Coordinates of C-alpha atoms and ligand atoms in Angstrom, one line a residue:
M31 CA -3.1 3.2 -32.1
T32 CA -3.1 7.0 -31.9
E33 CA 0.0 9.0 -32.7
K34 CA 1.8 10.3 -29.7
T35 CA 1.5 14.1 -29.5
P36 CA 4.8 15.9 -30.0
K37 CA 4.8 17.1 -26.4
L38 CA 4.4 13.5 -25.1
R39 CA 7.1 12.3 -27.6
A40 CA 9.4 15.0 -26.3
A41 CA 8.7 14.0 -22.7
L42 CA 9.5 10.4 -23.5
D43 CA 12.8 11.3 -25.2
G44 CA 15.6 9.4 -23.5
V45 CA 13.2 7.2 -21.5
P46 CA 14.1 3.6 -22.3
T47 CA 11.2 1.5 -23.4
Y48 CA 11.3 -2.1 -22.2
K49 CA 9.3 -5.2 -22.4
P50 CA 9.0 -6.7 -18.9
G51 CA 10.8 -9.9 -18.6
K52 CA 12.2 -10.0 -22.1
P53 CA 15.9 -10.1 -22.6
A54 CA 17.3 -7.1 -24.4
A55 CA 19.3 -7.2 -27.6
A56 CA 23.0 -6.7 -26.7
D57 CA 22.8 -2.9 -27.5
G58 CA 19.1 -2.7 -26.9
P59 CA 17.1 -0.9 -24.3
V60 CA 16.6 -1.9 -20.7
A61 CA 15.1 -5.3 -20.5
Y62 CA 14.3 -6.6 -17.0
K63 CA 11.7 -4.9 -14.8
L64 CA 12.6 -5.3 -11.2
S65 CA 10.9 -2.1 -10.1
S66 CA 7.2 -2.9 -9.3
N67 CA 7.4 -6.1 -7.2
E68 CA 5.6 -8.1 -9.8
N69 CA 5.7 -11.8 -10.2
P70 CA 8.0 -12.8 -13.1
Y71 CA 5.9 -15.9 -14.0
P72 CA 3.2 -15.6 -16.6
P73 CA -0.2 -16.8 -15.7
L74 CA -0.7 -20.5 -15.2
P75 CA -2.2 -22.1 -18.4
G76 CA -5.4 -23.0 -16.6
V77 CA -5.8 -19.4 -15.2
L78 CA -5.1 -18.0 -18.7
E79 CA -7.7 -20.3 -20.3
T80 CA -10.3 -19.2 -17.7
A81 CA -9.5 -15.5 -18.5
I82 CA -9.8 -16.1 -22.2
E83 CA -13.1 -17.8 -21.7
A84 CA -14.3 -14.8 -19.7
A85 CA -13.2 -12.5 -22.4
G86 CA -15.9 -14.0 -24.6
S87 CA -18.4 -12.1 -22.5
L88 CA -16.7 -8.7 -22.6
N89 CA -19.9 -7.2 -24.0
R90 CA -21.5 -7.8 -20.6
Y91 CA -20.9 -6.0 -17.3
P92 CA -19.3 -8.2 -14.7
D93 CA -21.1 -9.6 -11.6
M94 CA -21.2 -6.4 -9.5
A95 CA -21.2 -8.3 -6.2
C96 CA -18.3 -10.6 -7.2
T97 CA -20.3 -13.5 -5.9
G98 CA -18.2 -16.4 -7.1
L99 CA -15.0 -14.8 -5.9
M100 CA -16.5 -13.8 -2.6
L101 CA -17.7 -17.3 -1.9
E102 CA -14.3 -18.8 -2.9
L103 CA -12.5 -16.4 -0.6
A104 CA -14.8 -17.1 2.3
E105 CA -14.1 -20.8 1.9
R106 CA -10.4 -20.5 1.3
F107 CA -9.8 -18.3 4.4
G108 CA -12.6 -19.7 6.6
V109 CA -14.4 -16.3 7.1
P110 CA -18.0 -15.3 6.7
V111 CA -18.7 -14.0 3.2
T112 CA -20.1 -10.8 4.9
H113 CA -16.6 -10.1 6.2
I114 CA -15.2 -9.8 2.7
A115 CA -15.0 -6.9 0.3
T116 CA -13.3 -7.0 -3.1
G117 CA -12.0 -4.1 -5.1
T118 CA -9.9 -2.7 -7.9
G119 CA -6.5 -3.9 -6.7
S120 CA -5.8 -3.7 -2.9
V121 CA -4.9 -0.1 -3.5
G122 CA -8.4 0.5 -4.6
V123 CA -9.7 -1.2 -1.5
A124 CA -7.3 0.9 0.6
Q125 CA -8.6 4.1 -1.0
Q126 CA -12.2 3.0 -0.2
L127 CA -11.2 2.3 3.4
I128 CA -9.9 5.8 3.8
Q129 CA -12.8 7.3 2.0
S130 CA -15.3 5.5 4.3
T131 CA -13.3 6.3 7.5
A132 CA -11.5 9.6 7.3
G133 CA -12.2 13.1 5.8
P134 CA -10.9 16.6 6.2
G135 CA -9.5 17.2 9.7
D136 CA -9.0 13.5 10.3
E137 CA -5.6 11.8 10.5
V138 CA -4.1 8.7 9.0
I139 CA -1.0 7.2 10.5
Y140 CA 1.5 5.0 8.7
A141 CA 5.2 4.2 8.9
W142 CA 7.6 5.9 6.6
R143 CA 9.0 4.9 4.4
S144 CA 6.3 2.6 3.3
F145 CA 3.9 2.0 0.4
E146 CA 3.8 5.3 -1.6
A147 CA 0.1 5.1 -2.0
Y148 CA -0.7 5.8 1.7
P149 CA 0.0 9.5 1.6
I150 CA -1.6 9.9 -1.8
I151 CA -4.9 8.2 -1.0
T152 CA -5.1 9.9 2.4
Q153 CA -4.8 13.3 0.7
V154 CA -7.4 12.3 -1.9
S155 CA -9.9 11.9 1.0
G156 CA -8.9 15.3 2.3
A157 CA -7.5 13.7 5.5
T158 CA -4.0 14.5 6.9
P159 CA -1.2 12.0 6.5
V160 CA 0.9 11.3 9.6
P161 CA 4.0 9.5 8.6
V162 CA 6.1 7.9 11.5
P163 CA 9.7 7.2 10.6
L164 CA 10.9 3.6 10.6
T165 CA 13.5 2.6 13.2
D166 CA 17.2 2.6 12.3
G167 CA 16.8 -1.1 11.3
D168 CA 14.0 0.0 8.8
V169 CA 11.3 -1.7 10.9
H170 CA 8.0 -0.2 12.0
D171 CA 8.3 1.8 15.2
L172 CA 5.0 0.7 16.7
D173 CA 5.6 2.7 20.0
A174 CA 6.1 5.9 18.0
M175 CA 3.0 5.1 15.9
L176 CA 1.0 4.7 19.2
A177 CA 2.5 8.0 20.4
A178 CA 1.3 9.7 17.2
I179 CA -2.4 8.9 17.9
T180 CA -4.5 11.9 18.6
D181 CA -8.3 12.3 18.9
R182 CA -8.4 13.0 15.2
T183 CA -6.7 9.7 14.2
R184 CA -9.2 7.5 12.3
L185 CA -6.9 4.9 10.6
I186 CA -3.5 3.3 11.0
F187 CA -1.7 1.3 8.2
V188 CA 0.7 -1.4 9.2
C189 CA 2.4 -2.8 6.1
N190 CA 3.6 -6.3 6.9
P191 CA 6.1 -7.0 5.3
N192 CA 6.9 -3.4 4.7
N193 CA 7.2 -2.1 1.2
P194 CA 10.0 -1.1 0.4
T195 CA 12.2 -2.4 3.2
G196 CA 10.8 -6.0 3.3
T197 CA 11.0 -5.9 7.1
V198 CA 8.3 -7.5 9.3
V199 CA 6.5 -6.8 12.6
R200 CA 6.3 -10.0 14.6
R201 CA 3.4 -11.5 16.5
A202 CA 4.0 -10.4 20.1
E203 CA 4.8 -6.9 19.1
L204 CA 1.9 -6.6 16.8
E205 CA -0.6 -8.1 19.3
S206 CA 0.6 -5.8 22.0
F207 CA 0.2 -2.8 19.6
L208 CA -3.3 -3.8 18.6
D209 CA -4.2 -4.2 22.3
R210 CA -3.2 -0.6 22.9
V211 CA -4.9 1.1 19.9
P212 CA -8.2 2.6 20.9
A213 CA -11.1 0.5 19.6
D214 CA -12.6 3.3 17.5
I215 CA -9.4 3.5 15.3
L216 CA -9.3 1.2 12.3
V217 CA -5.9 -0.7 11.9
V218 CA -5.3 -1.9 8.4
L219 CA -2.9 -4.8 8.1
D220 CA -1.6 -4.5 4.6
E221 CA -0.4 -8.0 3.8
A222 CA 0.2 -7.6 0.0
Y223 CA 3.4 -9.8 0.4
I224 CA 2.3 -12.2 3.1
E225 CA 2.8 -15.3 0.9
F226 CA 6.6 -14.7 0.8
I227 CA 7.0 -14.7 4.6
R228 CA 9.1 -17.6 5.9
D229 CA 9.5 -16.2 9.5
E230 CA 7.2 -18.3 11.7
N231 CA 6.9 -15.5 14.2
V232 CA 5.0 -13.2 11.8
P233 CA 1.3 -13.5 12.4
N234 CA -1.3 -13.9 9.7
G235 CA -3.7 -11.0 10.0
I236 CA -6.7 -13.2 9.4
D237 CA -6.0 -14.8 12.9
L238 CA -5.7 -11.4 14.4
Y239 CA -8.9 -9.8 12.9
R240 CA -11.2 -12.5 14.2
D241 CA -11.6 -11.1 17.8
R242 CA -10.7 -7.5 16.9
P243 CA -13.5 -5.5 15.2
N244 CA -11.2 -2.7 14.5
V245 CA -8.7 -4.7 12.4
C246 CA -9.0 -5.0 8.6
V247 CA -6.7 -7.2 6.6
L248 CA -5.8 -6.2 3.1
R249 CA -4.7 -8.7 0.5
T250 CA -4.0 -8.8 -3.3
F251 CA -3.9 -11.1 -6.3
S252 CA -1.1 -8.9 -7.7
K253 CA 2.0 -10.5 -6.1
A254 CA 2.1 -14.2 -5.2
Y255 CA -0.9 -14.9 -7.4
G256 CA 0.7 -13.1 -10.3
L257 CA -2.3 -11.2 -11.6
A258 CA -1.1 -7.6 -11.2
G259 CA -2.5 -6.7 -14.6
L260 CA -6.0 -7.7 -13.7
R261 CA -6.4 -5.3 -10.7
V262 CA -8.1 -7.4 -8.0
G263 CA -7.7 -7.2 -4.2
F264 CA -9.8 -7.7 -1.2
A265 CA -10.2 -6.9 2.5
I266 CA -11.3 -9.1 5.4
A267 CA -12.9 -7.3 8.3
H268 CA -15.9 -7.4 10.6
E269 CA -19.2 -6.7 9.1
P270 CA -19.5 -2.9 9.6
V271 CA -16.1 -2.3 7.9
A272 CA -16.6 -4.8 5.1
A273 CA -20.2 -3.5 4.5
A274 CA -18.9 0.1 4.2
L275 CA -16.3 -1.1 1.7
R276 CA -18.9 -2.8 -0.4
K277 CA -21.0 0.3 -0.3
T278 CA -18.2 2.6 -1.5
A279 CA -16.9 0.2 -4.2
V280 CA -16.8 1.6 -7.7
P281 CA -19.7 -0.2 -9.5
F282 CA -18.4 -3.0 -11.7
G283 CA -14.8 -2.1 -10.6
V284 CA -13.6 -5.7 -10.8
T285 CA -13.9 -7.1 -14.3
Q286 CA -15.4 -10.6 -14.9
L287 CA -12.0 -11.6 -16.4
A288 CA -10.4 -10.6 -13.1
Q289 CA -13.0 -12.3 -10.9
D290 CA -12.8 -15.6 -12.9
A291 CA -9.0 -15.6 -13.1
A292 CA -8.8 -14.9 -9.3
V293 CA -11.1 -17.9 -8.6
A294 CA -9.0 -20.1 -10.9
S295 CA -5.9 -18.9 -9.1
L296 CA -7.3 -19.8 -5.7
R297 CA -8.0 -23.2 -7.1
S298 CA -4.4 -23.5 -8.4
E299 CA -2.7 -22.6 -5.2
D300 CA -0.4 -25.6 -5.2
A301 CA 1.2 -24.7 -8.5
L302 CA 1.4 -21.0 -7.4
R303 CA 3.0 -22.0 -4.1
E304 CA 5.8 -23.8 -6.0
R305 CA 6.5 -20.5 -7.9
V306 CA 6.5 -18.5 -4.6
D307 CA 8.9 -21.1 -3.1
A308 CA 11.2 -20.7 -6.1
L309 CA 11.1 -16.9 -5.6
V310 CA 11.8 -17.2 -1.9
G311 CA 14.8 -19.5 -2.9
E312 CA 16.0 -16.8 -5.3
R313 CA 15.6 -14.2 -2.6
A314 CA 17.9 -16.3 -0.3
R315 CA 20.4 -16.7 -3.2
V316 CA 20.4 -12.9 -4.0
V317 CA 20.7 -12.0 -0.3
G318 CA 23.5 -14.6 0.2
A319 CA 25.4 -13.1 -2.8
L320 CA 25.0 -9.5 -1.7
T321 CA 26.1 -10.4 1.9
A322 CA 29.1 -12.1 0.5
Q323 CA 29.9 -8.9 -1.4
G324 CA 29.9 -7.1 1.9
W325 CA 26.4 -5.4 1.7
T326 CA 24.4 -4.9 4.8
L327 CA 20.7 -5.1 4.1
P328 CA 17.6 -5.6 6.3
E329 CA 16.1 -9.1 6.3
S330 CA 13.4 -9.2 3.7
Q331 CA 10.4 -11.4 4.0
A332 CA 8.9 -10.1 0.7
N333 CA 9.6 -10.6 -3.0
F334 CA 12.1 -7.7 -3.1
V335 CA 15.3 -6.6 -1.3
W336 CA 16.2 -3.2 0.0
L337 CA 19.6 -1.6 -0.3
P338 CA 19.8 1.4 2.1
L339 CA 22.0 3.4 -0.2
G340 CA 20.9 6.9 0.8
E341 CA 22.3 9.5 -1.5
R342 CA 23.8 6.9 -3.8
S343 CA 20.4 5.4 -4.7
Q344 CA 20.0 7.3 -8.0
D345 CA 23.5 6.4 -9.1
F346 CA 22.9 2.7 -8.3
A347 CA 19.6 2.7 -10.1
A348 CA 21.3 4.3 -13.1
A349 CA 24.1 1.6 -13.0
C350 CA 21.4 -1.1 -12.9
E351 CA 19.6 0.5 -15.9
R352 CA 22.8 0.5 -17.9
A353 CA 23.2 -3.2 -17.1
G354 CA 19.7 -4.0 -18.3
V355 CA 17.6 -4.0 -15.1
V356 CA 15.1 -1.4 -13.9
V357 CA 15.1 -1.0 -10.1
R358 CA 13.2 1.4 -7.9
P359 CA 15.3 4.2 -6.2
F360 CA 13.9 6.1 -3.2
P361 CA 15.7 8.9 -1.3
E362 CA 16.7 6.4 1.4
G363 CA 17.6 3.4 -0.7
V364 CA 16.8 1.2 -3.6
R365 CA 14.2 -1.5 -3.8
V366 CA 14.9 -4.4 -6.1
T367 CA 12.2 -7.0 -7.0
I368 CA 13.2 -10.7 -7.0
G369 CA 12.6 -11.7 -10.6
E370 CA 13.7 -14.2 -13.1
T371 CA 17.1 -15.8 -12.4
E372 CA 18.9 -14.0 -15.2
A373 CA 17.6 -10.7 -14.0
N374 CA 18.6 -11.4 -10.5
D375 CA 22.1 -12.3 -11.7
L376 CA 22.4 -9.1 -13.6
F377 CA 21.4 -7.1 -10.5
V378 CA 23.9 -9.0 -8.3
Q379 CA 26.7 -8.4 -10.8
T380 CA 25.9 -4.8 -10.9
A381 CA 25.8 -4.6 -7.1
E382 CA 29.3 -6.1 -7.0
A383 CA 30.7 -3.7 -9.5
F384 CA 29.1 -0.7 -7.8
R385 CA 30.5 -1.3 -4.3
Ligands
PMP112 N1 0.0 -2.7 -0.6 C1 1.3 -2.8 -0.8 C2 2.2 -2.8 0.4 C3 1.9 -2.8 -2.1 O1 3.2 -2.8 -2.2 C4 1.1 -2.7 -3.2 C5 1.6 -2.7 -4.6 N2 2.8 -2.3 -4.9 C6 -0.3 -2.7 -3.0 C7 -0.8 -2.7 -1.7 C8 -1.3 -2.5 -4.1 O2 -1.3 -3.6 -4.9 P1 -2.6 -3.9 -5.9 O3 -3.3 -2.6 -6.0 O4 -1.9 -4.3 -7.1 O5 -3.4 -4.9 -5.2

């Protein structure tokens, strides 16, 4: 381990160090990380074993085409293998999508507030970000997004459920939107949190993409599958889009460890679903407790909740940190991941004291 430079050490002064998911000593630093929408469960034993086995070949480059994972995904989702592209996390795939679609002078539309990476990866491509404010209820304003389309628009992100508000766009509304988007504009349905949805009126993007060549579905192994540290995501889209993604992929961008662990996770979906169900149960418990305290929050269909605290967001995050949980403040509100029961309890207690 290299010594930290004095400058870095100074920059880190006062920044609490924490081990995600480990309880802190009574007077210790912040302990629970509820700030990145991670899955609090460690990998399933079988998935871990597979990863360890793959680690035995770390002297080799991975399968550049991700063959095993691609075939497994094709079977799991009932799509042709040519309609799939894998990448370094779904954020990596999203960046490739923009790079292969939009450049200087082009525009990329997304709701705001939404996933922080959208403006960043748009700017990396030299394209112009076009944020469209959420409605008062923190939901995508699809009519306003349609109105924002110009002849320079190349791509539109719809984050469903939306990060950080947890709100969803329902089937009728989304289908009507897709019917009105010009066919030469790519609509990316970012479904990073789809497994946590319990509202039956929210469509599965994979049903929507089938007869829509301009729709691309983005998924990840980072959330419900609990493999955030391995950086593997994928897109499902018709051949020209998927082929362009495969062409622009960083060579060997998905390690063999990640490929094999992702396949093992797809084969362990029953056990993983139990964990997701438990987190959804925790979400209901947290929302119930907050509502009983008098909080008004938008209905979340993801593994986090959103407190629209506005100017009080930083203060609330600081209070949480003092109590031992790291949450994520934004200018409009605070996003809190549903984590382990004790962490959720600490958050709920802090919320009560803060009101
Ligand atoms: N999309 C959304 C909406 C997200 O919230 C995230 C992660 N926070 C991602 C994509 C990227 O996830 P990953 O790169 O880990 O697949």
